[in-house]
PDB file of C-alpha atoms in Angstrom:
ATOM      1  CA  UNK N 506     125.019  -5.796  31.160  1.00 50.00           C
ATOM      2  CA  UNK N 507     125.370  -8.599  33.759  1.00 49.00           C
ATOM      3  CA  UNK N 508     122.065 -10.579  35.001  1.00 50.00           C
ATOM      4  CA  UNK N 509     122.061 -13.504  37.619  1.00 49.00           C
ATOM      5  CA  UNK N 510     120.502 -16.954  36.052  1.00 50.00           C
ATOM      6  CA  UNK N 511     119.705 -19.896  38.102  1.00 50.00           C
ATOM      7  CA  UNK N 512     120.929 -22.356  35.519  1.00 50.00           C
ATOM      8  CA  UNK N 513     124.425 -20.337  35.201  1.00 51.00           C
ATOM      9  CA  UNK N 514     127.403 -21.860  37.904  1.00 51.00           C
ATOM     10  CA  UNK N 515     128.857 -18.243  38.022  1.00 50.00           C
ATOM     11  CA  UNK N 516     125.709 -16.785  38.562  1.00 51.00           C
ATOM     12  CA  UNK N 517     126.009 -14.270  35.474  1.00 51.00           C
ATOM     13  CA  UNK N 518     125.194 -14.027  32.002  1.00 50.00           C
ATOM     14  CA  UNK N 519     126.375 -12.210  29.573  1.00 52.00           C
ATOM     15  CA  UNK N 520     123.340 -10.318  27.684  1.00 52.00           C
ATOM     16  CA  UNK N 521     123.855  -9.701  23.704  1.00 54.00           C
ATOM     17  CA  UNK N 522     125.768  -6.613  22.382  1.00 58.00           C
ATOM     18  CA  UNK N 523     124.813  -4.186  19.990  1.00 56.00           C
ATOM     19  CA  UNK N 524     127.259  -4.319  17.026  1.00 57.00           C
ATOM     20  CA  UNK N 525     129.256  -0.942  17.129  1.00 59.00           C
ATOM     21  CA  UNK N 526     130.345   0.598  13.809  1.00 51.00           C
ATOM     22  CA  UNK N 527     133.567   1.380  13.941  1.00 55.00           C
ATOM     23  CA  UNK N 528     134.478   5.180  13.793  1.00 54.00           C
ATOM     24  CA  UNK N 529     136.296   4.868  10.526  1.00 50.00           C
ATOM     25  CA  UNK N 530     133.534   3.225   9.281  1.00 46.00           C
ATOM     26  CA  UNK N 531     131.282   6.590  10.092  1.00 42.00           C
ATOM     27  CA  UNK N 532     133.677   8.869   9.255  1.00 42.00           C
ATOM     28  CA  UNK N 533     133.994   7.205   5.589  1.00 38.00           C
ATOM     29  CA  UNK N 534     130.180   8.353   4.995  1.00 35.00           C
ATOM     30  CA  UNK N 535     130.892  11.955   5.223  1.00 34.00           C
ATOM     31  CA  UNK N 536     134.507  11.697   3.797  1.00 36.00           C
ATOM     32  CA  UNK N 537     134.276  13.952   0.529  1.00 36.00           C
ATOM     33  CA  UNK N 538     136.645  11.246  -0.947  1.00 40.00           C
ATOM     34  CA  UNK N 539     134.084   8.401  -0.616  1.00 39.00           C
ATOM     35  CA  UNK N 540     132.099   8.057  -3.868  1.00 41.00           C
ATOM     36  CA  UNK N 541     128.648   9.189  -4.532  1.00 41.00           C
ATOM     37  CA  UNK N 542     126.837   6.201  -5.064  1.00 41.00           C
ATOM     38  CA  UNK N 543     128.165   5.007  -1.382  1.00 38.00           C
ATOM     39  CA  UNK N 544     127.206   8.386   0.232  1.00 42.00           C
ATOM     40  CA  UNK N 545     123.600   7.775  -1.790  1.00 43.00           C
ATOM     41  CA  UNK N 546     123.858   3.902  -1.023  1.00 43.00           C
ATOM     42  CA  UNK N 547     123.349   5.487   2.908  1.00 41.00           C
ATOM     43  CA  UNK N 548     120.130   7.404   2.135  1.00 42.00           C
ATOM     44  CA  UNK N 549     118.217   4.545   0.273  1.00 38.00           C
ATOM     45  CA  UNK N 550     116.725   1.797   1.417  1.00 43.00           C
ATOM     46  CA  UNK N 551     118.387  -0.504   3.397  1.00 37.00           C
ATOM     47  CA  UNK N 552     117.632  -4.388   3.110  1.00 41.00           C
ATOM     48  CA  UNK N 553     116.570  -6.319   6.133  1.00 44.00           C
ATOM     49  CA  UNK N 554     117.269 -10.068   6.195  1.00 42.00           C
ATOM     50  CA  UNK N 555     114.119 -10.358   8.501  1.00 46.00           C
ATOM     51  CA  UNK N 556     111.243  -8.784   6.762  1.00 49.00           C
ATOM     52  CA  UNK N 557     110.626  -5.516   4.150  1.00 49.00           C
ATOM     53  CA  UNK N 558     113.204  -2.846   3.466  1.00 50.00           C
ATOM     54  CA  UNK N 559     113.432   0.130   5.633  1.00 50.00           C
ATOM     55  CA  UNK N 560     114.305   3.570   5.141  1.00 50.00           C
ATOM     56  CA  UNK N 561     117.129   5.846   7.013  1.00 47.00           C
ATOM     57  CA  UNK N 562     116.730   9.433   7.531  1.00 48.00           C
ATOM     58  CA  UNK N 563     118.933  11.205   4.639  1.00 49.00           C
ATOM     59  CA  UNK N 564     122.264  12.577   5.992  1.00 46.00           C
ATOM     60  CA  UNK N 565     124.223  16.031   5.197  1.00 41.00           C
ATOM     61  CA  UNK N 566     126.993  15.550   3.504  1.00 42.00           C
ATOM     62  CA  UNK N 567     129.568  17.871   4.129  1.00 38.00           C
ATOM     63  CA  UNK N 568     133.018  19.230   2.336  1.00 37.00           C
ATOM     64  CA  UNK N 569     136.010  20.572   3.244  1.00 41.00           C
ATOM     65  CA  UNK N 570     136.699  24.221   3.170  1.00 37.00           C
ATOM     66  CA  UNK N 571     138.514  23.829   0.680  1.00 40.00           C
ATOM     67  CA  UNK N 572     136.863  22.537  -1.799  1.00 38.00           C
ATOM     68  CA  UNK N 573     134.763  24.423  -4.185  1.00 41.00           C
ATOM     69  CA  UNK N 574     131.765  22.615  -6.260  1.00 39.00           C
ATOM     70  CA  UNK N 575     132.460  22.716 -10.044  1.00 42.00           C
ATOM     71  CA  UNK N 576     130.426  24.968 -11.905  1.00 44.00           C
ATOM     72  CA  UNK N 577     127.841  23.712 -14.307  1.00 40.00           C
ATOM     73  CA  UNK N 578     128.231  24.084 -17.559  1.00 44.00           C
ATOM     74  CA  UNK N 579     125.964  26.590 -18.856  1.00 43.00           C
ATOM     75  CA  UNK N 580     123.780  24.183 -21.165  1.00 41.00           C
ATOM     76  CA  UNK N 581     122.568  22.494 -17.801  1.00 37.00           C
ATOM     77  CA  UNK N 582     122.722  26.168 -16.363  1.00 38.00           C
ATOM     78  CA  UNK N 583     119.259  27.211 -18.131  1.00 44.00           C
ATOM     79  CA  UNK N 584     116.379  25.731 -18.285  1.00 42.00           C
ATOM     80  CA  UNK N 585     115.684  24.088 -21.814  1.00 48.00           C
ATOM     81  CA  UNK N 586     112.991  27.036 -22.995  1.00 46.00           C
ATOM     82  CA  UNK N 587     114.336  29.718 -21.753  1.00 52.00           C
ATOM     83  CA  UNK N 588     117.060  31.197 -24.167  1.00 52.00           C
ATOM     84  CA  UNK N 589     119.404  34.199 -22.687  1.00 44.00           C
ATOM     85  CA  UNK N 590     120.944  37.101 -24.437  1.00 37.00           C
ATOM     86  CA  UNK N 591     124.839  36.942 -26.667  1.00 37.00           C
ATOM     87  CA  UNK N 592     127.119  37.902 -23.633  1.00 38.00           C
ATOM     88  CA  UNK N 593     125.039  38.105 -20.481  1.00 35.00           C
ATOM     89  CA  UNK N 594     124.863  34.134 -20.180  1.00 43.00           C
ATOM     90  CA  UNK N 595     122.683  34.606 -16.506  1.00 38.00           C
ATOM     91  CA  UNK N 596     120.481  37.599 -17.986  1.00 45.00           C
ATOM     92  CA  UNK N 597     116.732  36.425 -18.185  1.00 67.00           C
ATOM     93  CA  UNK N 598     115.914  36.747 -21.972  1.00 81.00           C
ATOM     94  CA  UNK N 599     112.976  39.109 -22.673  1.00 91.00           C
ATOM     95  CA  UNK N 600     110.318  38.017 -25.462  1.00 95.00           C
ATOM     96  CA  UNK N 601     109.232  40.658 -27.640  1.00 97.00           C
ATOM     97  CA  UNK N 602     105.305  39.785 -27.721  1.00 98.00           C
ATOM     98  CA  UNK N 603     103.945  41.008 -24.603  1.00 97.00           C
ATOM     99  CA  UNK N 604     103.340  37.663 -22.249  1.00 97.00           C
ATOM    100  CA  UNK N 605     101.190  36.522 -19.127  1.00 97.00           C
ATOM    101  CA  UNK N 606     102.347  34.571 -15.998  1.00 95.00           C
ATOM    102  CA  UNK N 607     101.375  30.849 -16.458  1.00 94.00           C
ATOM    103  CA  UNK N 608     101.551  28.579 -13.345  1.00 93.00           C
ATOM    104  CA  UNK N 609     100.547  25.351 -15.733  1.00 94.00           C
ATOM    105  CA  UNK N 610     103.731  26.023 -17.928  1.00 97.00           C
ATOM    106  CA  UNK N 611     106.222  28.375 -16.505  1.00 96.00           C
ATOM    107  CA  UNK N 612     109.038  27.145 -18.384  1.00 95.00           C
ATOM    108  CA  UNK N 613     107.009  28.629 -21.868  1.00 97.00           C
ATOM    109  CA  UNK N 614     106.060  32.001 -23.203  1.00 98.00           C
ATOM    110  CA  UNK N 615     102.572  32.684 -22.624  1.00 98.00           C
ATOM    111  CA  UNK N 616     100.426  35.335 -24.502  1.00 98.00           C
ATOM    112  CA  UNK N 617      96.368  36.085 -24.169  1.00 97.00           C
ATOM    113  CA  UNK N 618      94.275  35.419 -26.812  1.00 96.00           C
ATOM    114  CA  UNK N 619      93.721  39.218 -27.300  1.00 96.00           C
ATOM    115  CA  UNK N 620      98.039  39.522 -28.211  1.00 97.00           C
ATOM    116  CA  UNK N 621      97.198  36.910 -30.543  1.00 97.00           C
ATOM    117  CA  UNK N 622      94.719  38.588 -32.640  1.00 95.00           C
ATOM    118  CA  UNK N 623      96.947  42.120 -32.831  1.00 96.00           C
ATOM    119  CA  UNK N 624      99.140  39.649 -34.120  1.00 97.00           C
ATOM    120  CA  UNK N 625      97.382  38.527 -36.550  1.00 96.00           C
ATOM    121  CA  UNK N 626      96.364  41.974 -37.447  1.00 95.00           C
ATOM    122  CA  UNK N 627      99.743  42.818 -38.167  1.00 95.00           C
ATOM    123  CA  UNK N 628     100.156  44.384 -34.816  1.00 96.00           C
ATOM    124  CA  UNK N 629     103.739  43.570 -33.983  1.00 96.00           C
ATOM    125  CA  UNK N 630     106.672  45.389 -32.434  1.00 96.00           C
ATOM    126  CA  UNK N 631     109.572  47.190 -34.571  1.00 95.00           C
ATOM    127  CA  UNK N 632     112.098  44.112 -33.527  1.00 95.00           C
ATOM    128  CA  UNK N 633     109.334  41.005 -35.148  1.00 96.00           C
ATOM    129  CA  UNK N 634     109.676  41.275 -39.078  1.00 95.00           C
ATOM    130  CA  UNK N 635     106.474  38.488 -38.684  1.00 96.00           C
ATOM    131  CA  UNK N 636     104.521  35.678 -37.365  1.00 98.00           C
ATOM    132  CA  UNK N 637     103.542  32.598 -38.072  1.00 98.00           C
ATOM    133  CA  UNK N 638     100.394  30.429 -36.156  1.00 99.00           C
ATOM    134  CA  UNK N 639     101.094  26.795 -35.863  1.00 99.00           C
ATOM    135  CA  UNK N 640      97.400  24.655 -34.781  1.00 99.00           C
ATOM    136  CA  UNK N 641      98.567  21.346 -32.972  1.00 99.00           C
ATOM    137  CA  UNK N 642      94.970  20.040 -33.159  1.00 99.00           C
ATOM    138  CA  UNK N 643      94.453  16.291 -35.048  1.00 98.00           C
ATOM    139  CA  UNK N 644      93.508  17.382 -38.576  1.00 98.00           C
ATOM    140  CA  UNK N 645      89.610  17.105 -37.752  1.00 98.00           C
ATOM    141  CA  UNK N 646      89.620  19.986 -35.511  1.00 99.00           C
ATOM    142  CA  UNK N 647      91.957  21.568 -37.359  1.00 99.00           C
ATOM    143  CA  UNK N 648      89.289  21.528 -40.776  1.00 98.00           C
ATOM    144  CA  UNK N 649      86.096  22.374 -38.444  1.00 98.00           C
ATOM    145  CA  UNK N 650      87.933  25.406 -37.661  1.00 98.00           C
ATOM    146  CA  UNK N 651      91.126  27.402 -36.745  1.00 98.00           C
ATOM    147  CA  UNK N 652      92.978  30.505 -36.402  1.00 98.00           C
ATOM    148  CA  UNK N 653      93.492  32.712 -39.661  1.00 97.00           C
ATOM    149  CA  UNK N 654      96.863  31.203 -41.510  1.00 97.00           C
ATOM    150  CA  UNK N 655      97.387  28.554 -39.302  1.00 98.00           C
ATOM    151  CA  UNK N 656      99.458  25.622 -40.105  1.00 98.00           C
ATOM    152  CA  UNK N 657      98.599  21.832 -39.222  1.00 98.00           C
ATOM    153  CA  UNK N 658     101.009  20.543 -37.228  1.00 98.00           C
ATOM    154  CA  UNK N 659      99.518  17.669 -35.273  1.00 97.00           C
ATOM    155  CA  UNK N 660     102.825  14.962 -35.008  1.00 96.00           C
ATOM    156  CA  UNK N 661     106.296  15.513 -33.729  1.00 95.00           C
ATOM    157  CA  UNK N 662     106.839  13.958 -37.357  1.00 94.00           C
ATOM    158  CA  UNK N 663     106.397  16.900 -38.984  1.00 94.00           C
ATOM    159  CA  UNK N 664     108.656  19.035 -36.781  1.00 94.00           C
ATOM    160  CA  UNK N 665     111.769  18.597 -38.913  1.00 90.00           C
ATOM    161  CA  UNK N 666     109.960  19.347 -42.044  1.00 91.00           C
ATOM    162  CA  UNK N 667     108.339  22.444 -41.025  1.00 94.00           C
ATOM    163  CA  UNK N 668     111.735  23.982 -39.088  1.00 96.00           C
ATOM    164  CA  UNK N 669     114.850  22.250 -39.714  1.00 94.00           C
ATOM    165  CA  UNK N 670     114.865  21.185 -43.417  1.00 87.00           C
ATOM    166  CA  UNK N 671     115.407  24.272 -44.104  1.00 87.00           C
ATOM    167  CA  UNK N 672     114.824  26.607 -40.850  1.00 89.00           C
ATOM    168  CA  UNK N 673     112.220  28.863 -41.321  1.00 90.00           C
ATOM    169  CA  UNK N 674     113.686  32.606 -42.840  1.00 87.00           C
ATOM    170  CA  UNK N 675     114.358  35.374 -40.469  1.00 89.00           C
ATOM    171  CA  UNK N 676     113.814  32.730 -37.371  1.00 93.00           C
ATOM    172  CA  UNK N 677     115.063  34.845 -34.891  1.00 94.00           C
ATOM    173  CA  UNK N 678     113.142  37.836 -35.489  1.00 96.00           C
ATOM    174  CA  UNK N 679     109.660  35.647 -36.074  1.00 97.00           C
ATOM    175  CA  UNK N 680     107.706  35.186 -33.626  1.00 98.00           C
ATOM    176  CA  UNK N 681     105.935  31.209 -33.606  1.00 98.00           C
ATOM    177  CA  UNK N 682     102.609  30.987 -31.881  1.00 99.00           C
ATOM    178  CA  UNK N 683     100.977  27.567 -30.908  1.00 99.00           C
ATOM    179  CA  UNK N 684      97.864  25.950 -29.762  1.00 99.00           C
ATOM    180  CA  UNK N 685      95.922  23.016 -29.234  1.00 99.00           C
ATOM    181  CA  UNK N 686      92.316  22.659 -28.232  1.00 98.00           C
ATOM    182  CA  UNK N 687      93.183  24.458 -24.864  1.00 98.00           C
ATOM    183  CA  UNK N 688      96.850  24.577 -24.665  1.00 98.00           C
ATOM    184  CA  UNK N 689      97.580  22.286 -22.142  1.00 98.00           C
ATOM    185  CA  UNK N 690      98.962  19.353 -23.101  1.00 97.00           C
ATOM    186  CA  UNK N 691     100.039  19.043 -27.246  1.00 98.00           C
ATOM    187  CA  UNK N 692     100.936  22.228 -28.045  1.00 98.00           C
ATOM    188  CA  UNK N 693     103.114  22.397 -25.282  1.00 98.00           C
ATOM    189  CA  UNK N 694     104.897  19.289 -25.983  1.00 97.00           C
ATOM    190  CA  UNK N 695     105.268  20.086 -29.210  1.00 97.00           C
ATOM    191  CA  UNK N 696     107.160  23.430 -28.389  1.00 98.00           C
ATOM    192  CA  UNK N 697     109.401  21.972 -25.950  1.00 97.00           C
ATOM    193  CA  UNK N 698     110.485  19.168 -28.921  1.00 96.00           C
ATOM    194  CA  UNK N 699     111.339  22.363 -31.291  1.00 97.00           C
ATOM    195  CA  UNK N 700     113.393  23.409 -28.514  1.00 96.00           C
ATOM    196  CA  UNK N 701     114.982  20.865 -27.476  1.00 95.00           C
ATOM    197  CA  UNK N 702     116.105  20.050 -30.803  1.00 94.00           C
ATOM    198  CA  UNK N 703     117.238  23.784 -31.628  1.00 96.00           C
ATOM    199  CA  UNK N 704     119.160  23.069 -28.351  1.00 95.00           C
ATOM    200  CA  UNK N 705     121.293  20.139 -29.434  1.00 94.00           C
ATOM    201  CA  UNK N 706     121.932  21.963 -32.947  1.00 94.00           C
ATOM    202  CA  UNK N 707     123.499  24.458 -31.582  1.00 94.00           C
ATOM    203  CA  UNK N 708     125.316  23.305 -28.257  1.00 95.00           C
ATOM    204  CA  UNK N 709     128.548  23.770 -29.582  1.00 96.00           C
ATOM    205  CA  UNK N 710     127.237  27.954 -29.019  1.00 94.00           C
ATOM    206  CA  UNK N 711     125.162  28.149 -26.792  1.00 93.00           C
ATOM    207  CA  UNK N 712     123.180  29.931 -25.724  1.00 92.00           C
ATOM    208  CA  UNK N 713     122.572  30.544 -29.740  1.00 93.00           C
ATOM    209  CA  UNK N 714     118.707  29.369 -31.137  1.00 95.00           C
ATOM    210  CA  UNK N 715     116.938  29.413 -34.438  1.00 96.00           C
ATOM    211  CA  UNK N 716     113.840  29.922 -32.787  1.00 97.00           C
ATOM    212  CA  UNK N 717     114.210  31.829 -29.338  1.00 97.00           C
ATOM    213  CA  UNK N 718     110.642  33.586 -30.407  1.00 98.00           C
ATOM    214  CA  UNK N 719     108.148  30.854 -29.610  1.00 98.00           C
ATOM    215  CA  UNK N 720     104.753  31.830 -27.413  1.00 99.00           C
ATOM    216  CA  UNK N 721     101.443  29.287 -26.501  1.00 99.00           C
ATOM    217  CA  UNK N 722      97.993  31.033 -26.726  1.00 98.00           C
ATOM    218  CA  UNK N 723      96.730  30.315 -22.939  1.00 98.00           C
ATOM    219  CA  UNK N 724      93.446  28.754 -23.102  1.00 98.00           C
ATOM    220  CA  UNK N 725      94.090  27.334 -26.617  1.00 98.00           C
ATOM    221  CA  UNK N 726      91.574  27.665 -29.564  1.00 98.00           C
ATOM    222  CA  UNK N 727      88.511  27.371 -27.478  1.00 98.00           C
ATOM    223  CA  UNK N 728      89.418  30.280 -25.928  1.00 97.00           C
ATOM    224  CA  UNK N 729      90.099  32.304 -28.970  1.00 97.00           C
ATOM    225  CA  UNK N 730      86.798  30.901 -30.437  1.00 97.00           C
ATOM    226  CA  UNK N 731      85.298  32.384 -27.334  1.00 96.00           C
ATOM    227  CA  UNK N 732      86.627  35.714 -26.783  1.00 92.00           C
ATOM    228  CA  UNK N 733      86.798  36.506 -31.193  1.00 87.00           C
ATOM    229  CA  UNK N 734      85.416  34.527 -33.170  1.00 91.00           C
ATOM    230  CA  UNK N 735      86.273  36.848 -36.013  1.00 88.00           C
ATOM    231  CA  UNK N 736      89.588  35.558 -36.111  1.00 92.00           C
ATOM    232  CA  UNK N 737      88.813  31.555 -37.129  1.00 96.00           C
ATOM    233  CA  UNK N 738      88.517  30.591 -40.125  1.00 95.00           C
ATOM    234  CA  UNK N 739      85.991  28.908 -40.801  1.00 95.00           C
ATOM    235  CA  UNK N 740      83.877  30.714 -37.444  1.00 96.00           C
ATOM    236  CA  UNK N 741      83.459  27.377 -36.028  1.00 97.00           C
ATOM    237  CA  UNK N 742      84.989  24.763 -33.182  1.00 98.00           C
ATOM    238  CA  UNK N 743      85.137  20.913 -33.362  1.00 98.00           C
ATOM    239  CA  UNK N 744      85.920  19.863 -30.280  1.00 98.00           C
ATOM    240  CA  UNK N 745      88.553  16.752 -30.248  1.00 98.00           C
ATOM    241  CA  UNK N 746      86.152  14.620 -28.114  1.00 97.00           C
ATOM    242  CA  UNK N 747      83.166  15.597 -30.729  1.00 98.00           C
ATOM    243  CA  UNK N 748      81.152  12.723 -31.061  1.00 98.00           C
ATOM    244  CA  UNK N 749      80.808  13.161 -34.711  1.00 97.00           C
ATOM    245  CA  UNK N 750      84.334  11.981 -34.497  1.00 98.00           C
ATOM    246  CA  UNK N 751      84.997   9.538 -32.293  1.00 97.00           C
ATOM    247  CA  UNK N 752      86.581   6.972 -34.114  1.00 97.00           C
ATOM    248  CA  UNK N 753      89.142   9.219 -35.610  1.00 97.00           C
ATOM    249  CA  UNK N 754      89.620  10.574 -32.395  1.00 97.00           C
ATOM    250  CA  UNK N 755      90.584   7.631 -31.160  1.00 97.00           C
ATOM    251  CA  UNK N 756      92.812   6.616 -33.867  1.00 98.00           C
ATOM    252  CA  UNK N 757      94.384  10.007 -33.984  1.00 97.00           C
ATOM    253  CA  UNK N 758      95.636   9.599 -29.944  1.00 97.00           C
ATOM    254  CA  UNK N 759      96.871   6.321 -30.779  1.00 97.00           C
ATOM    255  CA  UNK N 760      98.956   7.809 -33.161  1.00 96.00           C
ATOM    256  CA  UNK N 761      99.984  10.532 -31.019  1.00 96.00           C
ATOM    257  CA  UNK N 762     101.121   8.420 -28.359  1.00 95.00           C
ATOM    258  CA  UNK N 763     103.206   6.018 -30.837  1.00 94.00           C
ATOM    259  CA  UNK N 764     104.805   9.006 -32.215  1.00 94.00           C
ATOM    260  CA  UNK N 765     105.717  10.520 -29.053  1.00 94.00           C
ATOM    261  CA  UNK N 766     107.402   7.256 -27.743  1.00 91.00           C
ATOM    262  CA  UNK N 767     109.466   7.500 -30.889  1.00 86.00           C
ATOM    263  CA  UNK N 768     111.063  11.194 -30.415  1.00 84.00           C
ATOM    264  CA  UNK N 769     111.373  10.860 -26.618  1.00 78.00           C
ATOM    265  CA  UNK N 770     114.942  12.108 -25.902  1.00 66.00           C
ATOM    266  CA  UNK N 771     117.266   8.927 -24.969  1.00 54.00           C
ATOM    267  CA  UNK N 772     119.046   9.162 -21.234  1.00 49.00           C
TER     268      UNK N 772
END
């Protein structure tokens, strides 16, 4: 645009130009030759000389009509708990134990306390030939009470002991049940280890497991405790924050946490 100025001879001045970006340069964005971390490089943050970054709006990027996106392969195809059937690699794999829906952990099977004590009543359908009760409790809540049978299994440590050195017998058709105090946070984590490691035993054929028969008690051992008590042994709860054990408490999630950091998967 062209202004008068009393200190110009002409009587004009030239006022500053936006920089244009040259078409090619725009077209090279969207190009589906143009590698991914430029197209990404576009929707991040952009540095400004002049004061703190700002963001640009995130762009579509579009292909030719051409070209078709490579499938996945089917290991990154399924989520990690969820195993599927020999042959029918996209069929939704149905556990045998009756289960309930679980917004808190959808990726796991879920069963109510009451399925838990048929089970351990011997209550199990013609394809289970058993059952086995893992507690993921630290070991003083495990000793001021648990569920009939259970096993201790309070560190990731003992994982590989318990079902990979040997697997358990007859692991498909045995259904593993776990809990914590109230199934939200180590008896989960402990079940997605198992399966991640069954996972990278058998990638080579997938979607094969060891153990595709692995359920979570919803509301944990205080719930059982709660709803039948007849089927702890001893008839009592310790709770993990009990003040009778505080110190050991607090040792015990120290632990924990070390542990963890140890077995978290690398990448």
């Amino acid at each position: 645009m062209l202004a008068r100025k009393s200190s110009d001879p002409t009587g004009l001045v030239t006022s500053p130009r936006r920089r244009r970006v040259p078409r090619s340069s725009k077209r090279a964005l969207f190009s589906p030759e143009t590698p991914t971390a430029l197209k990404r490089g576009s929707d991040l943050e952009i540095e400004n000389e002049h004061g703190p970054a700002r963001k640009t709006p995130r762009r579509l990027v579009l292909f030719n009509s051409d070209e078709q996106a490579s499938p996945l392969h089917p290991k990154f195809a399924r989520c990690n708990s969820a195993p599927v059937l020999h042959g029918l690699p996209f069929t939704t794999y149905e556990p045998m134990l009756p289960t309930i829906r679980s917004s808190q952990h959808p990726d796991l099977h879920v069963i109510s306390p009451t399925t838990a004590l048929e089970v351990l009543q011997g209550v199990l359908p013609a394809s289970l030939q058993g059952a086995r009760f893992f507690d993921c409790r630290f070991t003083y809540e495990y000793e001021g009470g648990r569920l009939r049978g259970a096993t201790s299994l309070p560190s990731p440590d003992d994982i590989e002991q318990h079902f990979f050195a040997p697997s358990l017998e007859q692991s498909t058709t045995t259904a593993l049940i776990f809990y914590c105090e109230f199934s939200a946070k180590r008896a989960p984590d402990m079940m997605r280890h198992i399966r991640r490691r069954d996972r990278c035993l058998h990638a080579a054929t997938y979607p094969e497991l060891l153990y595709p028969e692995m359920y979570l008690i919803d509301g944990g051992y205080k719930h059982c405790f709660e709803s039948t008590r007849a089927a702890c042994d001893p008839p009592t709860y310790t709770s993990m924050n009990d003040p009778a054990h505080a110190e050991r408490g607090k040792a015990a999630m120290q632990l924990l946490r070390q542990r963890w950091k140890a077995h978290q998967p690398v990448g």
